[in-house]
Short mmCIF file of C-alpha atoms in Angstrom, two decimals:
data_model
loop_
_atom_site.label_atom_id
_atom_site.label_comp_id
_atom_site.label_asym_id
_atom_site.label_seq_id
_atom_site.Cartn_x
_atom_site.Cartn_y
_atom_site.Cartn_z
CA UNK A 65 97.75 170.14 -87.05
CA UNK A 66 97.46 166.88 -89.08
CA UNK A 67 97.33 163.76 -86.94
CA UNK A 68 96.05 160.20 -87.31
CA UNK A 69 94.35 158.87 -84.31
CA UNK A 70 94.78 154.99 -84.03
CA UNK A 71 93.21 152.98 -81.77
CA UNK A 72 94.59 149.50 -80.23
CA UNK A 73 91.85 147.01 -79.53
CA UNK A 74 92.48 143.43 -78.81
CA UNK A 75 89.69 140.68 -77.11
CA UNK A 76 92.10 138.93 -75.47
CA UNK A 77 91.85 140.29 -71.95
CA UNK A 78 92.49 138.70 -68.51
CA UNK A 79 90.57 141.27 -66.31
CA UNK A 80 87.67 141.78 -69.08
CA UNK A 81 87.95 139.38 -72.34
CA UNK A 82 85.92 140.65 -75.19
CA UNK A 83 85.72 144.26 -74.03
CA UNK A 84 85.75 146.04 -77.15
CA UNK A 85 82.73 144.42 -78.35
CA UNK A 86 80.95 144.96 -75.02
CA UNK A 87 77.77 147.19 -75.10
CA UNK A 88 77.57 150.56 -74.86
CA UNK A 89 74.42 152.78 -75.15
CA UNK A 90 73.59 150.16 -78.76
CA UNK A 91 77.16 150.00 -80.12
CA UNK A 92 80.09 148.47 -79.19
CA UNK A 93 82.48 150.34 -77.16
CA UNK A 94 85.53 150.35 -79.79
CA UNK A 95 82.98 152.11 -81.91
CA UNK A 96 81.98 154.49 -79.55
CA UNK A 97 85.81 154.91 -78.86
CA UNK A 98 86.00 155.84 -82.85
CA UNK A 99 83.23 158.07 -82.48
CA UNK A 100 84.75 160.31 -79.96
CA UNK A 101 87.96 160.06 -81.98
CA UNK A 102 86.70 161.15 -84.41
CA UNK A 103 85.41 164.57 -82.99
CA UNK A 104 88.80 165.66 -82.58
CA UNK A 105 90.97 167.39 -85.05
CA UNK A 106 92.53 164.01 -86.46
CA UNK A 107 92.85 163.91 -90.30
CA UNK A 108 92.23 160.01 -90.13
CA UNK A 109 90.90 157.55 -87.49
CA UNK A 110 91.87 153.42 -87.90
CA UNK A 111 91.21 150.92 -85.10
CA UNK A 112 94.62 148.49 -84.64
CA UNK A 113 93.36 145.17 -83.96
CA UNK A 114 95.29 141.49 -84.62
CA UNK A 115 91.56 139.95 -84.51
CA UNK A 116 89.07 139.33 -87.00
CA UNK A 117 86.18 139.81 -84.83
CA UNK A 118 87.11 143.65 -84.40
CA UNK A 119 88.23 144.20 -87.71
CA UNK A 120 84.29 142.96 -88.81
CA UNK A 121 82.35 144.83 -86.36
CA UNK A 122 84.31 148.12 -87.58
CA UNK A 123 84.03 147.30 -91.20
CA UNK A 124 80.64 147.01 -90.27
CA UNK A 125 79.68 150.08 -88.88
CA UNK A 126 82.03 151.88 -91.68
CA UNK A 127 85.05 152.70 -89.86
CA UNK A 128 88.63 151.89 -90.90
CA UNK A 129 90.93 148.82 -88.95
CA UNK A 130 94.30 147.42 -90.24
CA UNK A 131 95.19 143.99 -89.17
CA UNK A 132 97.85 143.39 -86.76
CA UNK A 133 100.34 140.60 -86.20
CA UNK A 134 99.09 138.84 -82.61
CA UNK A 135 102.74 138.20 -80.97
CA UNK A 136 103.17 142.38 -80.04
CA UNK A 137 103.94 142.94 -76.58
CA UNK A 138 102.57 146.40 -76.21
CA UNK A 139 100.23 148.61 -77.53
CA UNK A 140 102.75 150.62 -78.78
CA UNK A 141 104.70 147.88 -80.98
CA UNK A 142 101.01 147.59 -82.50
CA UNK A 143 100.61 150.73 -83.66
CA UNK A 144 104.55 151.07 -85.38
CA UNK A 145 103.14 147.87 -87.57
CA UNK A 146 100.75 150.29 -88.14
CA UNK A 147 102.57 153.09 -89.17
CA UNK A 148 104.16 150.32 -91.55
CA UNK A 149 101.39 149.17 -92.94
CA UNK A 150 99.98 152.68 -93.40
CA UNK A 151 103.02 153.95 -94.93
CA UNK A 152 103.22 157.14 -92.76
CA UNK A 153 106.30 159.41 -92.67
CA UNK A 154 108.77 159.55 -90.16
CA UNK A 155 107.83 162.81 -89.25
CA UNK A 156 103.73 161.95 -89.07
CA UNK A 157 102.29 162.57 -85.96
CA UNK A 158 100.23 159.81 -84.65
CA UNK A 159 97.96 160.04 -81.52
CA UNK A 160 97.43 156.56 -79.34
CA UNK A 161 93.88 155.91 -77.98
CA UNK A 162 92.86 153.48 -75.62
CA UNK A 163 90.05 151.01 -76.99
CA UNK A 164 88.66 151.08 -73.48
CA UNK A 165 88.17 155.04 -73.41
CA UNK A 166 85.07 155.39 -75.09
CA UNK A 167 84.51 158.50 -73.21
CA UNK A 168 87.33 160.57 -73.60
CA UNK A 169 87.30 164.10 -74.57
CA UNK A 170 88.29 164.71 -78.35
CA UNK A 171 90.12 167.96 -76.64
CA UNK A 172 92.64 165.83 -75.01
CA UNK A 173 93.46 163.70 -78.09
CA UNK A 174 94.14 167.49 -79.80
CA UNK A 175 95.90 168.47 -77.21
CA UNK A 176 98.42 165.60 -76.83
CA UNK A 177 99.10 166.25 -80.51
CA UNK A 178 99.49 170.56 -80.21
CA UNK A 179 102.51 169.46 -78.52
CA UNK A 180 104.11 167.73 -81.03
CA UNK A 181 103.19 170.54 -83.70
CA UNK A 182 104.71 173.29 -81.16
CA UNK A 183 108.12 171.27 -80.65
CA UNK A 184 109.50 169.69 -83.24
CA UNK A 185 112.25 168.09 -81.41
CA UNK A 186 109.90 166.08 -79.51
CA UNK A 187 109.74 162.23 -80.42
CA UNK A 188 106.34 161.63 -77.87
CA UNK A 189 103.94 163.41 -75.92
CA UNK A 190 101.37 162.75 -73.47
CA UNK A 191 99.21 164.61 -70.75
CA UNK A 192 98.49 165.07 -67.01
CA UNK A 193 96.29 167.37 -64.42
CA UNK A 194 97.12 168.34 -61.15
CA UNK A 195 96.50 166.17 -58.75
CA UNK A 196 94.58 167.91 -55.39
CA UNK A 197 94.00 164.75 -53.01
CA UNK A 198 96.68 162.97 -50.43
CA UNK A 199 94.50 160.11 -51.14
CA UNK A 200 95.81 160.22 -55.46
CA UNK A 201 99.10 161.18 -53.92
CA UNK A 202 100.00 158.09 -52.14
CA UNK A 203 97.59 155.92 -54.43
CA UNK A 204 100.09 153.21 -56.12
CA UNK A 205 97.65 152.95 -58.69
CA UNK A 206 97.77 156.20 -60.03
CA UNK A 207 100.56 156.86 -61.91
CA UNK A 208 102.48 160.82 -61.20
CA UNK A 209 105.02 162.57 -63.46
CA UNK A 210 107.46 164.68 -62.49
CA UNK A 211 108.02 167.85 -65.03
CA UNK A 212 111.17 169.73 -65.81
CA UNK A 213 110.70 173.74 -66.33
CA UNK A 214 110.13 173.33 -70.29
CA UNK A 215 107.38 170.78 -69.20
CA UNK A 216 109.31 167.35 -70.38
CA UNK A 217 108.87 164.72 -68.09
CA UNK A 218 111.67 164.17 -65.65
CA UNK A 219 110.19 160.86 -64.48
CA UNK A 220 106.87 158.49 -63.87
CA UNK A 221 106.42 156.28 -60.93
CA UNK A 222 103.45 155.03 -58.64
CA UNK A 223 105.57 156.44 -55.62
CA UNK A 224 104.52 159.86 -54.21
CA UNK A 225 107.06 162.50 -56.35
CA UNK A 226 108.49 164.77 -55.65
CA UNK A 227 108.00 163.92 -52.01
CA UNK A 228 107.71 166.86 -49.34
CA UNK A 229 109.77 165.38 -46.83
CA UNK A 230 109.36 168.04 -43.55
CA UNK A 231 105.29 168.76 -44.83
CA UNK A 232 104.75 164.63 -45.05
CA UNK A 233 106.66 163.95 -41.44
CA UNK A 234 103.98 165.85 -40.35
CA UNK A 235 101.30 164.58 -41.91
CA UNK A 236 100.14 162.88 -45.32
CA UNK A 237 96.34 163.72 -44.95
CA UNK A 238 96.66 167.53 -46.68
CA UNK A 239 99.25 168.23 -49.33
CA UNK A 240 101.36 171.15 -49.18
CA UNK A 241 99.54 173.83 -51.28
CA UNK A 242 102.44 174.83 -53.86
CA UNK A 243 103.67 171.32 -54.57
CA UNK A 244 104.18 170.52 -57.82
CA UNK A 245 102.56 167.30 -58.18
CA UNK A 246 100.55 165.80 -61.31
CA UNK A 247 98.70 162.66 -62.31
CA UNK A 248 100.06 161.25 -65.43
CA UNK A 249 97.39 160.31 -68.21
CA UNK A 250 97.24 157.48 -70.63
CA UNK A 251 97.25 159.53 -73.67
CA UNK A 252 100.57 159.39 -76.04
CA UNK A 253 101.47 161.14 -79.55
CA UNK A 254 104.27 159.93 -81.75
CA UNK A 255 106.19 161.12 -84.11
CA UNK A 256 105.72 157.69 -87.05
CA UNK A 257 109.61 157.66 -86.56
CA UNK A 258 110.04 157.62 -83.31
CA UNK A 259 107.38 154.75 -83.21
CA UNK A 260 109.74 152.41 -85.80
CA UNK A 261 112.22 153.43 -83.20
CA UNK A 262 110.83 152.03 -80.35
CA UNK A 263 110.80 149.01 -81.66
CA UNK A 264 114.55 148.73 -80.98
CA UNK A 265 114.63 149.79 -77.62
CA UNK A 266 115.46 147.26 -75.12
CA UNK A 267 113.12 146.80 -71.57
CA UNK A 268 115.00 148.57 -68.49
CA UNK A 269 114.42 147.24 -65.26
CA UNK A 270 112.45 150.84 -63.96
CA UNK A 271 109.99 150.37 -66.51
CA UNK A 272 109.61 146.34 -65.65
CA UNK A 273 109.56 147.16 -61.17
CA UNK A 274 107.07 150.21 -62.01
CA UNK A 275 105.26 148.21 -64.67
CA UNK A 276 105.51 151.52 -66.46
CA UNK A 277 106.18 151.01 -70.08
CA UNK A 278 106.55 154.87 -70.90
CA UNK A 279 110.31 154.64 -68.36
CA UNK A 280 112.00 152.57 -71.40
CA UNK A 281 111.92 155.76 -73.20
CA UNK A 282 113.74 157.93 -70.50
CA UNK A 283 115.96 155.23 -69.53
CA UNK A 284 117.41 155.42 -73.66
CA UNK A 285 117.42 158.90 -73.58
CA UNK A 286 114.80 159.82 -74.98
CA UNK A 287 111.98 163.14 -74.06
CA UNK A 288 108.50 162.95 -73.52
CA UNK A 289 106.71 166.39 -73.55
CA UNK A 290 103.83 166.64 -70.91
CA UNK A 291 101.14 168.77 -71.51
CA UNK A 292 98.39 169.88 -69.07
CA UNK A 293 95.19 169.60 -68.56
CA UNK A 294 92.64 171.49 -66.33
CA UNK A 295 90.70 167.97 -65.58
CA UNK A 296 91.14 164.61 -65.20
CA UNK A 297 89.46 162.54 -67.89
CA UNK A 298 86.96 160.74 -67.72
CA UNK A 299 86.84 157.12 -66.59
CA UNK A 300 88.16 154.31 -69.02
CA UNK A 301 87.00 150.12 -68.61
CA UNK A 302 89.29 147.67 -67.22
CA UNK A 303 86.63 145.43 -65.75
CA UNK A 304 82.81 144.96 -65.68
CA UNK A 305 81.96 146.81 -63.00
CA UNK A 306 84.11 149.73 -64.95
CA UNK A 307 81.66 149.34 -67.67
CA UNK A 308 78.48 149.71 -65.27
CA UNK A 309 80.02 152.89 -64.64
CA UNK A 310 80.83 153.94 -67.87
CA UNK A 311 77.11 153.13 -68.62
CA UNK A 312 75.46 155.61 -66.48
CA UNK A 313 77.86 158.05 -67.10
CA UNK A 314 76.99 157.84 -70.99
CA UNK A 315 73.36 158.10 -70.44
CA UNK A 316 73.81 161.25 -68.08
CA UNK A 317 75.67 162.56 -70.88
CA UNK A 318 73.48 161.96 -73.84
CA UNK A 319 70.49 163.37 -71.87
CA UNK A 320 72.40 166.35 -71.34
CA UNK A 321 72.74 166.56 -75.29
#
């Protein structure tokens, strides 16, 4: 399928503030982002950034980045600019990835856009695994899904769902083996359209309670095909000690290569 892969960077950050330009294994990690991004089946990869610091450092190393206006309020408001700016079609498919994933796998990017290629009345996609551990389960900070039987979502929240009332009055240590319970991840594809469209759509209060931006979609009506993965991805950067991590997880990988 033909995709374009675009990438939302920005330095301001409260937790982390200059992240994309923090070091990773030589290069800075929006680069290394682009790298990985670039492994995957995407016809074109272009960093979104609304600073000129970014938009060197990837001229520099011979990537693509289009400017942004600074006043967005998501990620996702960035990127229809984009879409703009890039002239895409309403029916393009456009894949969203994080700045701060400069580990993810190229497979998941493909697969996030598969879905839009395999159902064209979808306006968004975006992906989840199972999740195996009572401890993820009732874990506000991981975000679950809830899937219909065509595998759209039915809803996102921080709150254990679906929740297995007579298995968790017994206990919450040990989930109940057949539940149907996934951990949503961070991944979206758009169709170019549907990302102009968003623009329109007004906040709803489950999406500002949950701080879950994806809910504004639902709440208007909208689907969001979820498809599955076997894994969870690996780990993203929100904060310093993230990048440590990150770190020695690159070097185990590159002397596996």
């Amino acid at each position: 399928m033909s995709f374009i892969a675009l990438i939302p960077a920005r330095l301001a950050s409260s937790r982390f503030p200059e992240k994309p330009l923090a070091d990773l294994g030589g290069k800075p990690m929006v680069i290394r982002t682009v790298e990985q991004a670039l492994k995957s089946g995407a016809h074109s990869v272009h960093v979104a950034t609304d600073d000129e610091r970014i938009r060197a450092v990837v001229a520099e190393h011979g990537y693509s980045a289009v400017m942004t206006r600074v006043e967005h309020s998501s990620g996702t408001e960035r990127l229809a600019e984009v879409a703009d700016i890039l002239g895409l079609a309403d029916d393009a498919a456009v894949v969203n990835v994080q700045g701060d994933e400069p580990l993810i796998d190229p497979a998941l990017i493909d697969a996030v856009a598969l879905m839009l290629q395999r159902d064209n009345s979808l306006p968004m996609t975006t992906a989840c695994h199972v999740i195996a551990g009572a401890d993820e389960m009732f874990n506000p900070n991981v975000v679950k899904v809830v899937l219909d039987h065509s595998g759209r979502a039915l809803y996102f929240s921080r709150a254990p769902i679906p929740y297995a009332r007579d298995a968790f009055t017994q206990s919450r240590d040990v989930l109940p083996a057949d539940l149907p319970v996934y951990r949503h991840i961070g991944i979206y594809g758009y169709r170019a359209g549907f990302l102009r469209r968003y623009r329109t759509l007004a906040p709803c209060a489950l999406e500002q309670f949950e701080a879950l931006e994806q809910l504004r979609v639902l709440w208007h009506g909208h689907s969001i095909g979820v498809t599955q993965v076997s894994h969870a991805p690996e780990a993203g950067v929100d904060t310093p000690a993230d990048l440590e991590r990150v770190r020695l997880r690159w070097a185990e990988l590159n002397k596996l290569n």
